[in-house]
Amino acid sequence: MRFATSNTLVGLTEAWQRAAQPASLYATAEWLTCNESGVSEDSLRYVLDTSGPGATVVRKIQGGGFLGSDPLWLLFHPEGTETPAVEQGDLATAVSDLFPLAAAALPGSYLPGLLGGEAVKDWTPLLAALEETACDWSCPSTGVLNVPDGHPAVAALREYGYVPVPSFAQAVMTVKDQSLEDYVARFQRRGRVRRARVLREMRSFEQAGMKMLEVGLDDFDTTHAALHLRQLRRYGHDFSAEWLVELIQRSARYLGPWARMAVAERDGVPEAFTICYAHNSELHVKMSGFSEYAEMNSGYFYMIFYEVLAYAQRVGANRIEYGPLTYEAKVGRGCTLEPRTNFLKAPSGWNKPLADAAFAADRDWRSRLTEIERVWKSVE
């Protein structure tokens, strides 16, 4: 492999598309360029093979940040909830020694930053480039985050000394050719109570006096931002409305052709919204917001599931990706769960305690995901 490295994709778009072979929206040059804004030179690096397939996106991760950006998050939140368990033992002490972390991870997604798929026959040079980046940035640890089960690099990661640590699960709904009516009919098999609940949620929203609009991302303003901030603050995060508006306006410039924003208004005032991106027969639900009034009238379920499903059917999407958390609600409305794993290489002396803690956490975590799906499937 002959590598080219850069902290920006400017001038490298064609080479990137060839080396990364992006099948996902999150690996496109447009998505990555959109997310470059405000990132310092020592916090983002692209490494691409100039002679064939194979590329990586490396980010500096500080840990303890936004949900999903901390690769040890689930170890301290064993039930997958926002409230951490009591930190105990060596692992809690290790946190200060592990970060910052040089991580192969795609920004704004739950996918790894190792790209090229089955076309890459040897992942070793890319892993070596990742560790070289960690050295350049003075990062004591390296990682490849959010790796799906069955990813072609898993064997190489294990051979290279990386410890698997449980991450989140991606909630996915398979659409195929089902209409909204087909979707509701599926719940008939789950008993009258389940089907009645879905119909009640749809009716509650539709009778609440809200008007559905489809607008462009350019229409996103501080009123919509305030709805999303209500959700973020529940997780302990506080961004400014102006920052969110700038983010979505930037997304409009780079991602407009794939974007769709649906807004529910009452008397001309936004009460709820969702932002989705349609790409390669996949629909990605990326941002939403709800007023108290919308939540009281089943706004979450209507806007996130029923309205999105109707849109997915119109654009011919085969798959809707919802992201992590609120697993019971998502599985209960037709999603399946696809686990992700963070592969970490810690400083000398920490791999063993990390591996021990991760093994137990992964066993318990996967058991919980299986139980969530079992409970819902048992009523079909």
Coordinates of C-alpha atoms in Angstrom, one line a residue:
M1 CA 0.0 0.0 0.0
R2 CA 1.1 3.6 -0.7
F3 CA -0.6 6.0 1.7
A4 CA -1.6 9.6 1.4
T5 CA -2.5 11.5 4.6
S6 CA -4.3 14.7 5.1
N7 CA -6.4 16.5 7.7
T8 CA -8.9 17.6 5.1
L9 CA -10.5 16.0 2.0
V10 CA -10.1 19.1 -0.1
G11 CA -8.6 18.0 -3.4
L12 CA -8.8 14.3 -2.5
T13 CA -12.5 13.6 -3.2
E14 CA -11.9 11.4 -6.2
A15 CA -9.1 9.4 -4.6
W16 CA -11.1 9.0 -1.4
Q17 CA -14.1 7.6 -3.2
R18 CA -11.8 5.1 -4.9
A19 CA -9.9 4.1 -1.8
A20 CA -12.8 4.1 0.7
Q21 CA -15.4 2.6 -1.6
P22 CA -18.1 4.2 0.6
A23 CA -21.3 2.3 0.6
S24 CA -22.6 4.3 3.5
L25 CA -23.7 7.9 3.6
Y26 CA -21.3 8.4 6.5
A27 CA -18.2 7.5 4.4
T28 CA -18.9 9.9 1.6
A29 CA -16.7 12.8 1.0
E30 CA -19.7 15.1 1.4
W31 CA -20.6 13.8 4.9
L32 CA -17.0 13.9 6.1
T33 CA -16.2 17.4 4.7
C34 CA -19.4 18.7 6.4
N35 CA -18.1 17.4 9.7
E36 CA -14.6 18.8 9.3
S37 CA -15.6 22.3 10.4
G38 CA -14.2 23.4 13.7
V39 CA -11.9 20.3 14.0
S40 CA -8.3 21.0 14.8
E41 CA -5.5 19.6 12.6
D42 CA -4.3 17.2 15.4
S43 CA -7.8 15.8 15.9
L44 CA -8.7 14.5 12.4
R45 CA -6.6 12.6 9.9
Y46 CA -7.5 10.8 6.6
V47 CA -5.2 8.0 5.5
L48 CA -5.9 6.5 2.1
D49 CA -4.3 3.9 -0.1
T50 CA -3.3 5.6 -3.4
S51 CA -2.9 2.3 -5.2
G52 CA -6.1 0.5 -4.4
P53 CA -8.9 0.1 -1.8
G54 CA -8.3 0.9 1.8
A55 CA -8.7 4.0 3.9
T56 CA -9.2 5.2 7.5
V57 CA -10.6 8.2 9.2
V58 CA -8.8 8.8 12.5
R59 CA -10.2 11.1 15.2
K60 CA -8.9 12.1 18.6
I61 CA -11.3 11.1 21.3
Q62 CA -11.0 12.6 24.7
G63 CA -13.5 10.3 26.4
G64 CA -16.4 11.2 28.7
G65 CA -18.1 13.2 26.0
F66 CA -21.3 13.0 24.1
L67 CA -23.1 9.6 24.2
G68 CA -21.3 7.3 21.8
S69 CA -18.0 9.2 21.7
D70 CA -16.6 7.5 24.8
P71 CA -15.6 3.9 24.0
L72 CA -15.7 2.9 27.6
W73 CA -19.2 4.4 28.2
L74 CA -21.1 1.0 28.5
L75 CA -18.6 -0.3 31.0
F76 CA -19.8 2.5 33.4
H77 CA -23.4 2.3 32.3
P78 CA -24.0 -1.5 32.4
E79 CA -27.7 -1.3 31.8
G80 CA -27.3 1.0 28.8
T81 CA -28.9 3.9 30.7
E82 CA -27.8 7.5 31.0
T83 CA -27.1 7.2 34.7
P84 CA -23.7 5.7 35.4
A85 CA -23.1 2.9 37.8
V86 CA -20.6 3.5 40.7
E87 CA -17.1 3.4 39.3
Q88 CA -15.0 0.7 41.0
G89 CA -11.6 -0.8 40.9
D90 CA -8.7 -0.4 38.5
L91 CA -10.8 0.3 35.5
A92 CA -12.0 3.7 37.0
T93 CA -8.4 4.6 37.6
A94 CA -7.4 3.5 34.1
V95 CA -9.6 6.1 32.4
S96 CA -7.1 8.9 32.9
D97 CA -4.3 6.7 31.5
L98 CA -6.3 5.6 28.4
F99 CA -7.2 9.0 26.9
P100 CA -6.8 10.8 24.6
L101 CA -7.5 8.0 22.1
A102 CA -6.6 7.9 18.4
A103 CA -9.7 6.2 17.0
A104 CA -10.7 5.0 13.6
A105 CA -14.4 6.2 13.7
L106 CA -16.7 7.9 11.2
P107 CA -18.0 11.2 12.7
G108 CA -21.7 11.5 13.3
S109 CA -22.4 7.7 13.0
Y110 CA -22.0 4.4 14.7
L111 CA -19.6 2.8 12.1
P112 CA -15.8 2.2 12.2
G113 CA -13.4 4.4 10.3
L114 CA -11.7 1.4 8.6
L115 CA -13.0 1.4 5.0
G116 CA -12.6 -0.7 1.9
G117 CA -14.6 -3.8 3.0
E118 CA -13.9 -7.2 1.5
A119 CA -11.6 -5.6 -1.2
V120 CA -9.0 -5.0 1.5
K121 CA -7.0 -8.2 1.8
D122 CA -4.5 -7.0 4.5
W123 CA -5.6 -4.6 7.2
T124 CA -2.2 -4.5 8.9
P125 CA -0.9 -1.4 7.1
L126 CA -4.0 0.6 8.0
L127 CA -3.7 -0.5 11.6
A128 CA 0.0 0.5 11.5
A129 CA -1.0 3.9 10.1
L130 CA -3.6 4.3 12.9
E131 CA -0.9 3.6 15.6
E132 CA 1.5 6.0 13.8
T133 CA -1.1 8.7 14.1
A134 CA -1.6 7.9 17.8
C135 CA 2.2 8.4 18.2
D136 CA 2.1 11.7 16.3
W137 CA -0.7 13.0 18.5
S138 CA 0.8 11.7 21.7
C139 CA -2.2 9.4 22.3
P140 CA -1.5 6.5 24.7
S141 CA -4.2 4.3 23.2
T142 CA -5.7 3.4 19.8
G143 CA -9.1 2.1 18.9
V144 CA -11.5 1.2 16.1
L145 CA -15.0 2.1 17.2
N146 CA -18.5 0.8 16.5
V147 CA -17.4 -2.3 14.6
P148 CA -20.4 -4.4 13.4
D149 CA -20.4 -8.1 14.0
G150 CA -18.8 -9.8 11.0
H151 CA -16.8 -6.8 9.8
P152 CA -13.9 -8.1 7.7
A153 CA -11.3 -6.4 9.9
V154 CA -12.3 -8.2 13.1
A155 CA -9.8 -11.0 12.8
A156 CA -6.9 -8.6 12.1
L157 CA -7.9 -6.4 15.1
R158 CA -7.8 -9.4 17.4
E159 CA -4.5 -10.6 16.0
Y160 CA -3.1 -7.0 16.4
G161 CA -3.8 -7.1 20.1
Y162 CA -7.1 -5.1 20.2
V163 CA -9.5 -5.8 23.1
P164 CA -13.2 -6.0 22.2
V165 CA -15.3 -3.7 24.4
P166 CA -19.1 -3.5 24.0
S167 CA -20.5 -0.4 22.4
F168 CA -24.1 0.4 21.5
A169 CA -26.6 -1.4 19.2
Q170 CA -27.9 0.1 16.0
A171 CA -31.7 -0.1 15.9
V172 CA -32.8 -1.0 12.3
M173 CA -36.1 -1.4 10.6
T174 CA -36.4 -3.4 7.4
V175 CA -38.8 -1.7 5.1
K176 CA -38.8 -3.6 1.8
D177 CA -42.1 -2.9 0.1
Q178 CA -44.3 -2.6 3.1
S179 CA -46.6 0.4 3.3
L180 CA -47.8 2.1 6.5
E181 CA -50.9 -0.1 6.3
D182 CA -48.8 -3.2 6.0
Y183 CA -46.8 -2.1 9.0
V184 CA -49.9 -1.6 11.2
A185 CA -51.2 -5.0 10.0
R186 CA -48.1 -6.7 11.4
F187 CA -49.2 -5.8 14.9
Q188 CA -52.5 -7.8 14.4
R189 CA -50.4 -10.9 15.1
R190 CA -49.2 -9.4 18.4
G191 CA -52.7 -9.2 19.8
R192 CA -55.4 -6.5 19.9
V193 CA -53.7 -4.6 22.7
R194 CA -50.5 -4.0 20.7
R195 CA -52.3 -3.1 17.5
A196 CA -54.7 -0.9 19.4
R197 CA -51.8 1.0 21.0
V198 CA -50.2 1.7 17.6
L199 CA -53.6 2.9 16.2
R200 CA -54.2 5.0 19.3
E201 CA -50.8 6.7 19.0
M202 CA -51.5 7.6 15.4
R203 CA -54.9 8.9 16.1
S204 CA -53.7 10.9 19.1
F205 CA -51.2 12.8 17.0
E206 CA -53.6 13.2 14.0
Q207 CA -56.3 14.7 16.2
A208 CA -54.0 17.1 18.1
G209 CA -54.4 19.9 15.5
M210 CA -50.9 19.7 14.1
K211 CA -50.2 20.2 10.4
M212 CA -47.4 18.2 8.7
L213 CA -45.0 20.1 6.4
E214 CA -41.9 19.0 4.4
V215 CA -39.2 21.7 4.3
G216 CA -35.6 22.1 3.4
L217 CA -32.7 22.2 5.9
D218 CA -32.3 25.9 5.1
D219 CA -35.6 26.5 7.0
F220 CA -34.1 25.1 10.3
D221 CA -33.9 27.9 12.8
T222 CA -33.6 28.5 16.6
T223 CA -37.3 27.5 17.1
H224 CA -36.5 24.0 15.8
A225 CA -33.2 24.0 17.7
A226 CA -35.0 24.6 21.0
L227 CA -37.1 21.5 20.5
H228 CA -33.9 19.4 20.0
L229 CA -32.2 21.0 22.9
R230 CA -35.0 19.7 25.2
Q231 CA -33.9 16.2 24.4
L232 CA -30.1 16.9 24.7
R233 CA -30.5 18.4 28.2
R234 CA -32.1 15.2 29.4
Y235 CA -28.8 13.5 28.7
G236 CA -26.8 16.3 30.5
H237 CA -25.7 18.1 27.3
D238 CA -26.2 21.8 26.7
F239 CA -25.3 23.3 23.3
S240 CA -26.4 26.7 22.1
A241 CA -29.3 27.1 19.6
E242 CA -27.0 29.1 17.4
W243 CA -24.5 26.2 17.2
L244 CA -27.2 23.8 16.2
V245 CA -28.5 26.2 13.5
E246 CA -25.0 26.6 12.1
L247 CA -24.6 22.8 12.1
I248 CA -27.8 22.2 10.1
Q249 CA -27.2 25.1 7.7
R250 CA -23.8 23.5 7.0
S251 CA -25.5 20.2 6.4
A252 CA -27.8 21.9 4.0
R253 CA -24.8 23.0 1.9
Y254 CA -23.2 19.6 1.7
L255 CA -26.0 17.1 2.2
G256 CA -29.1 18.9 0.9
P257 CA -29.8 16.5 -2.0
W258 CA -30.1 13.6 0.5
A259 CA -31.9 15.5 3.3
R260 CA -35.5 15.7 4.3
M261 CA -37.0 17.6 7.2
A262 CA -40.5 17.0 8.3
V263 CA -42.1 19.5 10.7
A264 CA -45.4 19.3 12.7
E265 CA -46.8 22.8 13.3
R266 CA -49.7 24.0 15.4
D267 CA -51.1 27.5 14.6
G268 CA -47.9 28.1 12.6
V269 CA -45.6 27.2 15.5
P270 CA -43.3 24.1 15.2
E271 CA -44.1 21.4 17.8
A272 CA -42.0 18.6 16.5
F273 CA -39.5 17.8 13.6
T274 CA -37.4 15.0 12.2
I275 CA -34.4 15.2 9.9
C276 CA -33.5 12.2 7.8
Y277 CA -31.0 11.4 5.0
A278 CA -31.9 9.0 2.2
H279 CA -28.8 7.3 0.6
N280 CA -28.3 4.0 -1.2
S281 CA -31.8 2.6 -0.3
E282 CA -31.1 3.5 3.4
L283 CA -32.9 6.1 5.4
H284 CA -31.0 7.6 8.4
V285 CA -33.0 9.3 11.1
K286 CA -30.5 11.8 12.5
M287 CA -32.1 14.5 14.5
S288 CA -35.5 15.2 16.1
G289 CA -37.2 17.5 18.5
F290 CA -40.5 17.6 20.4
S291 CA -42.4 20.1 22.5
E292 CA -44.2 19.1 25.6
Y293 CA -47.5 19.3 23.7
A294 CA -46.2 17.0 20.9
E295 CA -44.9 14.5 23.5
M296 CA -48.3 14.5 25.2
N297 CA -49.9 13.6 21.9
S298 CA -47.7 10.7 20.8
G299 CA -45.4 13.0 18.8
Y300 CA -42.3 10.8 19.4
F301 CA -43.8 7.6 18.0
Y302 CA -45.7 9.3 15.2
M303 CA -42.8 11.4 13.9
I304 CA -40.0 8.8 14.5
F305 CA -41.8 5.7 13.4
Y306 CA -45.1 6.1 11.5
E307 CA -44.4 9.3 9.6
V308 CA -40.8 8.2 8.8
L309 CA -42.0 4.8 7.6
A310 CA -44.5 6.3 5.2
Y311 CA -41.7 8.5 3.8
A312 CA -39.3 5.5 3.5
Q313 CA -42.0 3.7 1.5
R314 CA -42.4 6.7 -0.9
V315 CA -38.7 7.0 -1.6
G316 CA -38.1 3.2 -1.9
A317 CA -35.8 2.8 1.1
N318 CA -35.2 -0.8 2.1
R319 CA -33.8 0.0 5.6
I320 CA -34.3 2.6 8.3
E321 CA -31.4 3.2 10.7
Y322 CA -32.5 4.7 14.1
G323 CA -29.3 4.7 16.2
P324 CA -28.8 3.5 19.8
L325 CA -30.7 3.7 23.1
T326 CA -34.5 3.5 23.8
Y327 CA -34.2 -0.1 22.7
E328 CA -37.5 -1.3 24.1
A329 CA -39.5 1.4 22.3
K330 CA -37.7 0.7 19.0
V331 CA -37.9 -3.1 19.1
G332 CA -41.6 -2.8 20.2
R333 CA -42.3 -0.9 17.0
G334 CA -40.6 -3.3 14.6
C335 CA -36.8 -2.7 14.8
T336 CA -34.1 -5.3 15.2
L337 CA -30.8 -4.6 17.1
E338 CA -27.4 -4.8 15.6
P339 CA -24.6 -4.8 18.2
R340 CA -21.5 -2.7 17.8
T341 CA -18.1 -3.4 19.4
N342 CA -15.2 -1.0 20.2
F343 CA -11.8 -2.5 19.7
L344 CA -9.2 -0.9 21.9
K345 CA -5.4 -1.2 22.4
A346 CA -4.5 0.3 25.8
P347 CA -1.1 1.2 27.3
S348 CA 1.0 -1.7 28.6
G349 CA -0.5 -3.1 31.8
W350 CA -4.1 -2.1 31.1
N351 CA -5.1 -4.5 28.4
K352 CA -5.7 -7.4 30.9
P353 CA -8.1 -5.4 33.4
L354 CA -9.8 -3.9 30.4
A355 CA -10.3 -7.3 28.7
D356 CA -11.7 -8.8 32.0
A357 CA -14.2 -6.0 32.5
A358 CA -15.1 -5.9 28.8
F359 CA -15.8 -9.7 28.7
A360 CA -18.3 -9.6 31.5
A361 CA -19.9 -6.4 30.2
D362 CA -20.3 -7.8 26.7
R363 CA -21.8 -11.0 28.0
D364 CA -24.4 -9.2 30.1
W365 CA -25.0 -6.5 27.4
R366 CA -25.7 -9.0 24.6
S367 CA -27.9 -11.0 27.0
R368 CA -30.0 -7.9 27.7
L369 CA -30.3 -7.1 24.0
T370 CA -31.4 -10.7 23.3
E371 CA -34.0 -10.5 26.1
I372 CA -35.5 -7.3 24.8
E373 CA -36.0 -8.9 21.4
R374 CA -37.2 -12.1 22.9
V375 CA -39.9 -10.4 25.0
W376 CA -41.3 -8.6 22.0
K377 CA -41.1 -11.5 19.6
S378 CA -42.8 -13.8 22.2
V379 CA -46.1 -11.9 21.7
E380 CA -46.2 -12.2 18.0

